Structure formats: structure tokens, C-alpha cells
Tab-separated table of C-alpha atoms and ligand atoms in Angstrom:
chain	number	residue	atom	x	y	z
A	210	VAL	CA	13.677	-46.694	2.628
A	211	LYS	CA	13.703	-50.180	4.107
A	212	TRP	CA	12.855	-52.705	1.441
A	213	THR	CA	11.921	-56.317	1.652
A	214	VAL	CA	13.736	-58.294	-1.021
A	215	GLY	CA	10.495	-58.933	-2.871
A	216	ALA	CA	9.522	-55.269	-2.853
A	217	LEU	CA	13.028	-54.297	-3.903
A	218	ALA	CA	13.004	-56.678	-6.869
A	219	GLU	CA	9.592	-55.362	-7.928
A	220	ALA	CA	10.600	-51.735	-7.546
A	221	LEU	CA	13.783	-52.083	-9.543
A	222	ALA	CA	11.958	-53.962	-12.289
A	223	ALA	CA	9.478	-51.069	-12.368
A	224	GLY	CA	12.291	-48.596	-12.969
A	225	ASP	CA	12.882	-47.220	-9.468
A	226	ARG	CA	16.404	-45.785	-9.467
A	227	ARG	CA	16.967	-46.020	-5.742
A	228	ALA	CA	15.837	-49.633	-5.701
A	229	LEU	CA	18.249	-50.322	-8.546
A	230	ALA	CA	21.138	-48.660	-6.716
A	231	ARG	CA	20.270	-50.618	-3.578
A	232	GLY	CA	20.025	-53.894	-5.481
A	233	LEU	CA	23.413	-53.329	-7.054
A	234	SER	CA	24.929	-52.636	-3.632
A	235	ILE	CA	23.447	-55.834	-2.241
A	236	ALA	CA	24.903	-57.779	-5.148
A	237	GLU	CA	28.265	-56.053	-5.113
A	238	ASP	CA	28.818	-56.293	-1.371
A	239	GLU	CA	27.453	-59.840	-1.089
A	240	MET	CA	24.911	-58.750	1.518
A	241	PRO	CA	22.739	-61.373	3.253
A	242	GLY	CA	19.715	-60.689	1.049
A	243	LYS	CA	21.650	-61.366	-2.123
A	244	PRO	CA	20.671	-64.977	-2.835
A	245	ALA	CA	16.991	-64.111	-2.421
A	246	LEU	CA	17.361	-61.019	-4.592
A	247	MET	CA	19.115	-62.929	-7.360
A	248	ARG	CA	16.435	-65.598	-7.215
A	249	GLN	CA	13.771	-62.918	-7.600
A	250	VAL	CA	15.362	-61.031	-10.483
A	251	PHE	CA	16.654	-63.966	-12.521
A	252	PRO	CA	13.399	-64.823	-14.318
A	253	ALA	CA	13.276	-61.243	-15.632
A	254	THR	CA	16.773	-61.430	-17.135
A	255	GLY	CA	17.989	-62.545	-20.530
A	256	HIS	CA	16.673	-59.569	-22.483
A	257	ALA	CA	19.556	-57.094	-22.418
A	258	TRP	CA	22.368	-57.176	-24.936
A	259	ILE	CA	25.576	-57.293	-22.908
A	260	LEU	CA	28.514	-55.435	-24.343
A	261	GLY	CA	31.948	-55.880	-22.776
A	262	VAL	CA	34.567	-53.191	-23.320
A	263	THR	CA	38.034	-54.109	-22.135
A	264	GLY	CA	41.584	-52.906	-22.631
A	265	ALA	CA	44.545	-51.360	-20.853
A	266	PRO	CA	44.048	-48.293	-18.657
A	267	GLY	CA	43.950	-45.067	-20.639
A	268	THR	CA	43.137	-46.594	-24.009
A	269	GLY	CA	39.871	-44.649	-24.030
A	270	LYS	CA	37.343	-47.251	-22.904
A	271	SER	CA	35.219	-44.829	-20.893
A	272	SER	CA	35.310	-42.294	-23.708
A	273	LEU	CA	34.133	-44.980	-26.126
A	274	VAL	CA	31.410	-46.163	-23.769
A	275	SER	CA	30.179	-42.610	-23.481
A	276	ALA	CA	30.164	-42.140	-27.258
A	277	LEU	CA	28.402	-45.481	-27.799
A	278	THR	CA	25.833	-44.590	-25.168
A	279	GLY	CA	25.064	-41.397	-27.103
A	280	VAL	CA	24.379	-43.400	-30.265
A	281	TYR	CA	22.183	-45.994	-28.556
A	282	ARG	CA	20.236	-43.313	-26.733
A	283	SER	CA	19.589	-41.520	-30.012
A	284	ARG	CA	18.136	-44.806	-31.267
A	285	GLY	CA	15.836	-44.876	-28.267
A	286	HIS	CA	17.563	-47.664	-26.355
A	287	THR	CA	18.196	-47.491	-22.631
A	288	VAL	CA	21.735	-48.136	-21.423
A	289	GLY	CA	23.035	-49.472	-18.113
A	290	ILE	CA	26.770	-49.118	-17.547
A	291	LEU	CA	29.011	-50.982	-15.116
A	292	ALA	CA	32.527	-49.611	-14.878
A	293	VAL	CA	34.618	-52.260	-13.143
A	294	ASP	CA	38.115	-51.401	-12.074
A	295	PRO	CA	39.746	-53.851	-9.689
A	296	THR	CA	43.011	-51.910	-9.893
A	297	SER	CA	41.617	-48.832	-8.155
A	298	PRO	CA	40.509	-49.985	-4.684
A	299	PHE	CA	38.342	-47.085	-3.556
A	300	SER	CA	37.310	-43.803	-5.163
A	301	GLY	CA	40.352	-44.174	-7.406
A	302	GLY	CA	41.378	-41.794	-10.131
A	303	ALA	CA	40.058	-44.072	-12.859
A	304	ILE	CA	36.563	-43.975	-11.497
A	305	LEU	CA	36.642	-40.247	-11.034
A	306	GLY	CA	37.754	-40.072	-14.653
A	307	ASP	CA	34.880	-42.325	-15.696
A	308	ARG	CA	32.438	-39.974	-14.024
A	309	ILE	CA	33.833	-37.049	-15.971
A	310	ARG	CA	33.912	-38.965	-19.260
A	311	MET	CA	30.313	-40.048	-18.848
A	312	ARG	CA	29.017	-36.837	-17.333
A	313	GLU	CA	27.161	-35.909	-20.490
A	314	HIS	CA	24.702	-38.706	-19.719
A	315	SER	CA	24.234	-37.891	-16.043
A	316	GLY	CA	20.854	-36.173	-16.400
A	317	ASP	CA	19.437	-38.827	-18.716
A	318	ALA	CA	16.825	-41.143	-17.191
A	319	GLY	CA	17.597	-43.712	-19.901
A	320	VAL	CA	21.161	-44.130	-18.689
A	321	PHE	CA	22.350	-45.600	-15.408
A	322	ILE	CA	26.039	-45.644	-14.522
A	323	ARG	CA	27.567	-47.636	-11.713
A	324	SER	CA	31.250	-47.846	-10.819
A	325	MET	CA	32.595	-50.879	-9.014
A	326	ALA	CA	36.035	-50.984	-7.490
A	327	THR	CA	35.745	-54.004	-5.254
A	328	ARG	CA	37.186	-57.356	-6.057
A	329	GLY	CA	34.027	-59.148	-5.055
A	330	SER	CA	34.175	-60.985	-1.790
A	331	LEU	CA	32.742	-64.391	-2.646
A	332	GLY	CA	33.653	-66.026	-5.895
A	333	GLY	CA	35.640	-63.106	-7.180
A	334	LEU	CA	34.842	-60.154	-9.340
A	335	ALA	CA	33.581	-62.168	-12.270
A	336	TRP	CA	30.410	-63.438	-10.671
A	337	THR	CA	29.788	-60.243	-8.763
A	338	THR	CA	29.928	-58.414	-12.078
A	339	ARG	CA	27.609	-60.905	-13.704
A	340	ASP	CA	25.132	-60.551	-10.854
A	341	CYS	CA	25.181	-56.769	-11.245
A	342	VAL	CA	24.656	-57.169	-14.994
A	343	ARG	CA	21.622	-59.330	-14.242
A	344	ILE	CA	20.176	-56.678	-11.974
A	345	LEU	CA	20.538	-54.056	-14.728
A	346	ASP	CA	19.026	-56.547	-17.167
A	347	ALA	CA	16.067	-57.131	-14.841
A	348	ALA	CA	15.705	-53.367	-14.473
A	349	GLY	CA	14.893	-53.310	-18.176
A	350	PHE	CA	17.953	-51.751	-19.792
A	351	ASP	CA	18.150	-52.711	-23.457
A	352	LEU	CA	21.906	-52.561	-23.467
A	353	VAL	CA	24.242	-53.244	-20.555
A	354	ILE	CA	27.809	-52.111	-21.110
A	355	VAL	CA	30.533	-53.481	-18.849
A	356	GLU	CA	33.822	-51.605	-18.923
A	357	THR	CA	36.678	-53.592	-17.391
A	358	VAL	CA	40.355	-52.835	-17.147
A	359	GLY	CA	42.302	-55.436	-19.029
A	360	ALA	CA	44.400	-56.880	-16.241
A	361	GLY	CA	45.029	-60.588	-16.300
A	362	GLN	CA	41.925	-62.619	-15.712
A	363	SER	CA	39.358	-59.852	-15.923
A	364	GLU	CA	39.188	-59.656	-19.692
A	365	VAL	CA	38.639	-63.368	-19.972
A	366	ASP	CA	35.918	-63.031	-17.346
A	367	ILE	CA	34.199	-60.329	-19.332
A	368	ALA	CA	34.159	-62.509	-22.419
A	369	ARG	CA	32.287	-65.050	-20.342
A	370	THR	CA	29.641	-62.488	-19.469
A	371	ALA	CA	29.266	-60.373	-22.592
A	372	HIS	CA	27.450	-61.177	-25.817
A	373	THR	CA	29.815	-58.890	-27.692
A	374	THR	CA	33.329	-58.235	-26.410
A	375	ILE	CA	35.252	-55.190	-27.625
A	376	VAL	CA	38.986	-55.044	-26.980
A	377	VAL	CA	40.346	-51.500	-27.065
A	378	GLU	CA	43.895	-50.680	-28.085
A	379	ALA	CA	45.634	-47.356	-28.436
A	380	PRO	CA	48.849	-46.557	-30.285
A	381	GLY	CA	51.990	-45.767	-28.383
A	382	LEU	CA	51.202	-47.485	-25.109
A	383	GLY	CA	54.317	-49.603	-25.344
A	384	ASP	CA	56.473	-51.498	-27.761
A	385	ASP	CA	53.925	-54.224	-28.238
A	386	VAL	CA	50.278	-54.130	-28.959
A	387	GLN	CA	48.783	-54.708	-25.511
A	388	ALA	CA	46.309	-57.317	-26.682
A	389	ILE	CA	49.041	-59.472	-28.114
A	390	LYS	CA	51.008	-59.365	-24.899
A	391	ALA	CA	48.016	-60.209	-22.782
A	392	GLY	CA	46.753	-62.802	-25.219
A	393	ILE	CA	43.369	-61.160	-25.260
A	394	LEU	CA	42.946	-61.265	-29.000
A	395	GLU	CA	41.327	-64.609	-28.357
A	396	ILE	CA	38.375	-63.045	-26.615
A	397	ALA	CA	37.760	-60.084	-28.922
A	398	ASP	CA	34.675	-60.016	-31.108
A	399	ILE	CA	35.629	-56.519	-32.224
A	400	LEU	CA	39.011	-54.799	-32.005
A	401	VAL	CA	39.142	-51.048	-31.660
A	402	VAL	CA	42.205	-48.929	-32.238
A	403	ASN	CA	41.162	-45.800	-30.390
A	404	LYS	CA	43.234	-42.613	-30.347
A	405	SER	CA	43.653	-42.995	-34.063
A	406	ASP	CA	44.534	-39.298	-34.111
A	407	ARG	CA	47.824	-40.313	-32.489
A	408	PRO	CA	50.982	-41.350	-34.324
A	409	GLY	CA	51.440	-45.073	-34.782
A	410	ALA	CA	47.751	-45.901	-35.148
A	411	MET	CA	48.219	-47.556	-38.540
A	412	GLN	CA	51.045	-49.688	-37.171
A	413	THR	CA	48.767	-50.876	-34.386
A	414	VAL	CA	46.031	-51.685	-36.910
A	415	ARG	CA	48.482	-53.624	-39.075
A	416	ALA	CA	49.845	-55.532	-36.083
A	417	LEU	CA	46.350	-56.520	-34.993
A	418	LYS	CA	45.331	-57.598	-38.477
A	419	ALA	CA	48.465	-59.700	-38.798
A	420	MET	CA	47.722	-61.333	-35.457
A	421	LEU	CA	44.146	-62.029	-36.498
A	422	GLU	CA	45.305	-63.774	-39.631
A	423	LEU	CA	47.565	-65.989	-37.549
A	424	GLY	CA	44.779	-66.647	-35.105
A	425	HIS	CA	42.291	-67.625	-37.800
A	426	PRO	CA	44.217	-69.917	-40.124
A	427	SER	CA	41.130	-71.763	-41.278
A	428	PRO	CA	37.516	-70.929	-40.576
A	429	ARG	CA	36.616	-73.844	-38.332
A	430	GLU	CA	39.878	-74.028	-36.439
A	431	GLY	CA	39.816	-70.336	-35.747
A	432	LEU	CA	36.420	-70.411	-34.170
A	433	VAL	CA	37.115	-73.391	-31.970
A	434	ARG	CA	40.292	-71.795	-30.755
A	435	HIS	CA	38.557	-68.498	-30.141
A	436	HIS	CA	36.010	-70.038	-27.829
A	437	GLY	CA	38.232	-72.708	-26.361
A	438	GLN	CA	40.788	-70.257	-25.025
A	439	ALA	CA	38.190	-68.194	-23.238
A	440	MET	CA	37.256	-71.111	-21.026
A	441	ARG	CA	38.913	-71.211	-17.670
A	442	VAL	CA	37.132	-74.220	-16.284
A	443	GLU	CA	37.872	-77.533	-17.906
A	444	ALA	CA	34.312	-78.607	-18.275
A	445	PRO	CA	33.183	-81.242	-20.755
A	446	ALA	CA	32.685	-79.500	-24.079
A	447	PRO	CA	29.066	-78.782	-24.933
A	448	ALA	CA	27.608	-80.564	-27.911
A	449	THR	CA	29.272	-79.021	-30.922
A	450	THR	CA	27.083	-76.791	-32.990
A	451	GLU	CA	28.086	-75.753	-36.451
A	452	ALA	CA	28.377	-72.103	-35.471
A	453	PRO	CA	29.258	-69.843	-38.376
A	454	LEU	CA	32.592	-68.082	-38.363
A	455	TRP	CA	33.026	-64.567	-37.081
A	456	ILE	CA	36.297	-62.805	-37.828
A	457	PRO	CA	36.821	-59.811	-35.544
A	458	PRO	CA	36.938	-56.533	-37.481
A	459	VAL	CA	39.497	-53.864	-36.581
A	460	ILE	CA	37.840	-50.452	-36.174
A	461	GLN	CA	39.657	-47.141	-35.834
A	462	THR	CA	38.149	-44.493	-33.592
A	463	VAL	CA	38.803	-41.131	-32.015
A	464	ALA	CA	36.335	-41.368	-29.167
A	465	PRO	CA	36.170	-37.735	-27.983
A	466	GLU	CA	35.488	-36.551	-31.554
A	467	GLY	CA	33.052	-39.353	-32.235
A	468	SER	CA	34.903	-40.406	-35.333
A	469	GLY	CA	34.649	-44.084	-36.179
A	470	ILE	CA	31.813	-44.533	-33.687
A	471	ASP	CA	29.287	-45.234	-36.456
A	472	ASP	CA	31.610	-47.933	-37.804
A	473	LEU	CA	31.886	-49.391	-34.330
A	474	VAL	CA	28.121	-49.400	-33.852
A	475	ALA	CA	27.742	-51.068	-37.258
A	476	ALA	CA	30.240	-53.728	-36.183
A	477	ILE	CA	28.353	-54.307	-32.928
A	478	ASP	CA	25.092	-54.615	-34.894
A	479	ALA	CA	26.718	-57.060	-37.284
A	480	HIS	CA	28.085	-59.149	-34.445
A	481	ARG	CA	24.729	-59.176	-32.742
A	482	ASP	CA	23.035	-60.309	-35.959
A	483	HIS	CA	25.703	-62.959	-36.272
A	484	VAL	CA	25.127	-64.231	-32.738
A	485	ASN	CA	21.349	-64.067	-33.071
A	486	GLY	CA	21.354	-65.823	-36.402
A	487	GLN	CA	21.720	-69.502	-37.203
A	488	GLY	CA	21.184	-70.670	-33.669
A	489	ALA	CA	24.457	-69.199	-32.466
A	490	ARG	CA	22.717	-67.220	-29.719
A	491	ALA	CA	21.335	-70.289	-28.015
A	492	ALA	CA	24.729	-71.978	-28.301
A	493	GLN	CA	26.476	-68.945	-26.805
A	494	GLU	CA	23.965	-68.660	-23.980
A	495	GLY	CA	24.235	-72.345	-23.230
A	496	ARG	CA	28.007	-72.193	-23.182
A	497	LEU	CA	28.097	-69.159	-20.878
A	498	LEU	CA	25.584	-70.611	-18.442
A	499	ARG	CA	27.338	-73.954	-18.425
A	500	GLU	CA	30.668	-72.327	-17.568
A	501	GLU	CA	29.007	-70.297	-14.858
A	502	LEU	CA	27.323	-73.303	-13.302
A	503	ILE	CA	30.504	-75.362	-13.264
A	504	ASP	CA	32.551	-72.492	-11.849
A	505	ARG	CA	30.012	-71.607	-9.168
A	506	LEU	CA	29.751	-75.278	-8.284
A	507	SER	CA	33.485	-75.630	-7.776
A	508	GLN	CA	33.545	-72.453	-5.695
A	509	SER	CA	30.654	-73.654	-3.555
A	510	ILE	CA	32.344	-76.984	-3.003
A	511	LEU	CA	35.528	-75.190	-1.997
A	512	ARG	CA	33.655	-72.963	0.443
A	513	TYR	CA	31.811	-75.960	1.862
A	514	VAL	CA	35.026	-77.881	2.357
A	515	MET	CA	36.728	-74.888	3.953
A	516	THR	CA	33.944	-74.530	6.507
A	517	ARG	CA	34.084	-78.242	7.385
A	518	VAL	CA	37.793	-78.880	7.491
A	519	PRO	CA	39.954	-76.944	9.979
A	520	ALA	CA	42.811	-74.954	8.484
A	521	THR	CA	45.215	-76.882	10.692
A	522	GLU	CA	44.152	-80.081	9.015
A	523	ILE	CA	44.809	-78.634	5.569
A	524	ASP	CA	48.199	-77.428	6.815
A	525	ALA	CA	48.949	-80.928	8.062
A	526	ARG	CA	48.151	-82.405	4.632
A	527	LEU	CA	50.302	-79.744	3.011
A	528	GLU	CA	53.167	-80.708	5.296
A	529	MET	CA	52.834	-84.332	4.208
A	530	VAL	CA	52.930	-83.260	0.569
A	531	ARG	CA	56.002	-81.137	1.218
A	532	ASN	CA	57.711	-84.123	2.812
A	533	ARG	CA	56.759	-86.270	-0.177
A	534	ARG	CA	54.824	-88.566	2.104
A	535	MET	CA	51.598	-87.882	0.225
A	536	ASP	CA	50.939	-86.716	-3.318
A	537	PRO	CA	48.756	-83.628	-3.860
A	538	GLN	CA	45.905	-85.576	-5.407
A	539	ALA	CA	45.773	-87.947	-2.443
A	540	ALA	CA	45.858	-84.986	-0.069
A	541	VAL	CA	42.847	-83.501	-1.826
A	542	ARG	CA	41.037	-86.819	-1.599
A	543	HIS	CA	41.667	-86.957	2.154
A	544	ILE	CA	40.525	-83.392	2.686
A	545	LEU	CA	37.367	-84.031	0.679
A	546	ALA	CA	36.707	-87.181	2.680
A	547	ASP	CA	37.221	-85.308	5.956
A	548	SER	CA	34.723	-82.679	4.841
A	549	GLY	CA	32.186	-85.422	4.287
A	550	ILE	CA	31.654	-84.423	0.677
A	551	ILE	CA	32.951	-87.761	-0.592
A	552	THR	CA	33.109	-91.134	1.071
A	553	GLU	CA	36.391	-92.800	1.855
A	554	GLY	CA	37.635	-94.756	-1.117
A	555	PHE	CA	36.161	-92.375	-3.709
A	556	ASP	CA	38.179	-92.534	-6.894
A	557	GLU	CA	37.601	-89.748	-9.383
A	558	PHE	CA	39.389	-91.703	-12.069
A	559	SER	CA	37.021	-94.621	-12.051
A	560	ARG	CA	34.082	-94.423	-14.421
A	561	ASP	CA	31.344	-94.611	-11.818
A	562	GLY	CA	33.135	-92.228	-9.501
A	563	GLY	CA	33.051	-94.669	-6.591
B	885	GDP	N1	43.922	-38.048	-28.364
B	885	GDP	C1	42.954	-38.845	-27.937
B	885	GDP	N2	42.696	-38.912	-26.618
B	885	GDP	C2	41.712	-39.742	-26.201
B	885	GDP	C3	40.957	-40.520	-27.110
B	885	GDP	N3	40.082	-41.251	-26.399
B	885	GDP	C4	40.250	-40.938	-25.101
B	885	GDP	N4	41.231	-40.022	-24.975
B	885	GDP	C5	41.756	-39.463	-23.713
B	885	GDP	O1	42.524	-40.450	-23.075
B	885	GDP	C6	42.352	-40.374	-21.658
B	885	GDP	C7	41.872	-41.702	-21.116
B	885	GDP	O2	40.576	-41.948	-21.594
B	885	GDP	P1	39.542	-42.887	-20.831
B	885	GDP	O3	38.316	-42.942	-21.669
B	885	GDP	O4	39.393	-42.497	-19.415
B	885	GDP	O5	40.327	-44.275	-20.891
B	885	GDP	P2	40.061	-45.631	-20.065
B	885	GDP	O6	40.999	-45.629	-18.914
B	885	GDP	O7	40.401	-46.707	-21.025
B	885	GDP	O8	38.638	-45.638	-19.641
B	885	GDP	C8	41.393	-39.243	-21.420
B	885	GDP	O9	42.131	-38.091	-21.129
B	885	GDP	C9	40.659	-39.103	-22.734
B	885	GDP	O10	40.191	-37.799	-22.951
B	885	GDP	C10	41.261	-40.405	-28.515
B	885	GDP	O11	40.669	-41.069	-29.371
B	885	GDP	N5	42.263	-39.566	-28.853
B	886	MG	MG1	37.685	-45.947	-17.796
């Protein structure tokens, strides 16, 4: 089928599976029709609850997602799943594994599963993932689950997309609890110790609880730190709202047996109530959109500059910096001026910017 962007957006909003698959491909591969598609679908977004599930490979994320999907389906909710694995370039083992883990939902019209292995060409995986989430949202899924492999930046990115972020740990993956090493405790709304049938599960639970106590010394401080650390872009802080405190619970599960899944669902419900209550939802949404706007803006500026200024010119500035004939900040100012994006003499440190 050859779709116009308008027809595609309409068809996917009406529940057409092939239109949805096509829309996701356009978003994932940054095809030419993408800006128009995103413009069309955006007004229909903002309804899905976005659940991020992150953690080291093999901790049981896909198994948990599958178990959670079973619960939400039994409640009558539809579920869209994005499995994002930047560590497995193409048709990698992880994605094959995901397919097997989630096979039980393959015949269900209320479930749509999409695996993504690309890094995202423009603006990185984070925004590509968010665009795909928006397409699933516009397609009417009540819940969109994003499974990402905890590898460096990606878990912070997921916290900037999800309403509820679950960090999955498993005992015996190494000497340290993975989350502590990666510093991803900061982004967890819920901590799961999966594979609790394995030895060492209680130790992992204790380690996480100890870390949480350190991370939340006093109610207000804890919350500020929790959100502050998840921000990559140094944007001016949004107006402070007196958001109530949420302390991440630690839930033990054995995903393939379904044990602990009810506790996990209860924790997700509680977190959702927390976010929806007392104006926290609007604050969260505002914060996420603000970060996105600032980040996309800086990426667009970078792309614009790169198309205007020859690489040789940037190399020449770099050479001057290397020779200590120009400081990096001055080099940036010159490059920006050469791109035409600022006028000569612009001073970002002066109050009026000029
Ligand atoms: N013993 C045990 N094995 C599990 C549990 N959860 C998942 N597994 C197994 O661990 C492996 C990795 O699970 P998977 O869900 O693919 O992990 P992911 O890489 O984090 O998505 C699979 O062989 C699962 O069957 C659990 O709670 N206990
Ligand atoms: Mg997986």
C-alpha cells in the first residue's frame, strides 16, 4: 500500500496494524515523511501511560514485560511494546529472545510489539524512541511499555520519556548491584529484583534498600536530587512545584512464574496515582517536554551549523585551540558567527545576549 502521510496518520489512529508498522518504520528510520507524520499524530498523543523498563541484559526485562502485558490485558487495557536494544545492531540474539519471551501475546490484537535495534540516525536513539512511543500513543494503546538495555545514557533517556520507570536487577550478575554501578538508582520509580528464585536475591534487595536510604536522606532533598540527576541538558529549572515525595519501592519477582507480578502492578498503579495526583502529572509533563524542546533545539542548531560551516573550517579552529592560540569558547563563537546563526560580537555572557 502506498500511503499519503495524512492517510497513514488516519489509518494508524483508526487501528490499522500495517499503517502502524509503516509509521513506526518512518519514525525509526528518519524517512522524509517523518516531520509531517509527527505533526499529524502529535495532537492525538498524551493519553497513553508510558512505562519504561530498563536494566542490564539478561535481568529478565522482556520476561517481566510479557508478564505485565498479561495482567494489563486481563484488565482490558491495550498494550504497545517497544523493545529497544542499541547493543544488538541487527536481528541480534536479544531481539530474537524478546520475540520468544513475548510470543504468548503474538495473536492478541490488543498487543503490538516492535523491536528496534538502530541507534537512531538524527538526534540519537532517545528522540527516535520517543517518536515511536508517540506513534503508539496516537494509535490508541492505553499503555506503552519501552524496554531498554541499561547501557550508559539509554536508561537516563528512558526516564525522560516514561511516566513510570522500572529498573530491573537480578542477583548474581556481578559483585555489585548493577544499578549502583551505573548510577541508575536516581532514575528508578520502582526497583525490581527479578530472578528472586536465585541465590543472593535478598542481598540484592538489602543493597538496594540501603542505597535508597542514602539517596533519600530527607524528603525534599531526595526528590530534587532524583529529578535533577536525570537531566542531561542544563536548562533553566522549571518553576518549582511542591511535588510530593515518592520513595521507590523494591519489588521481588520471578517473572516466568508470575510471582511478584501483582505486587509490581500494584506499585505501578500507586506510582501512577502519585504522578496523577496533586498536580504532579502536569509538572512531570512540563519538565519532560521542556527537556525535549531544549535538547532538540540544541541538536537542530548543531545540524544547522554543520551544514553551513565546512568541516575544514572547524578543523582549522580546532588546530588553533590545540596550539593555544584560541580558547574553545572563542572557537565556538567564531564557528557560530561563520554559520550566520549569531552576529559577530555576540557575547553569551552578557545579559541581553548581544
Ligand atoms: N530463574 C529465573 N530465570 C529468569 C527469570 N526471569 C527471566 N529469566 C530468564 O532469564 C533469561 C533472560 O530473560 P529476558 O527476559 O530475556 O531478559 P532481558 O535481557 O532483561 O530482556 C531468559 O532465559 C529468561 O527465561 C526469573 O525470575 N528467574
Ligand atoms: Mg529483553
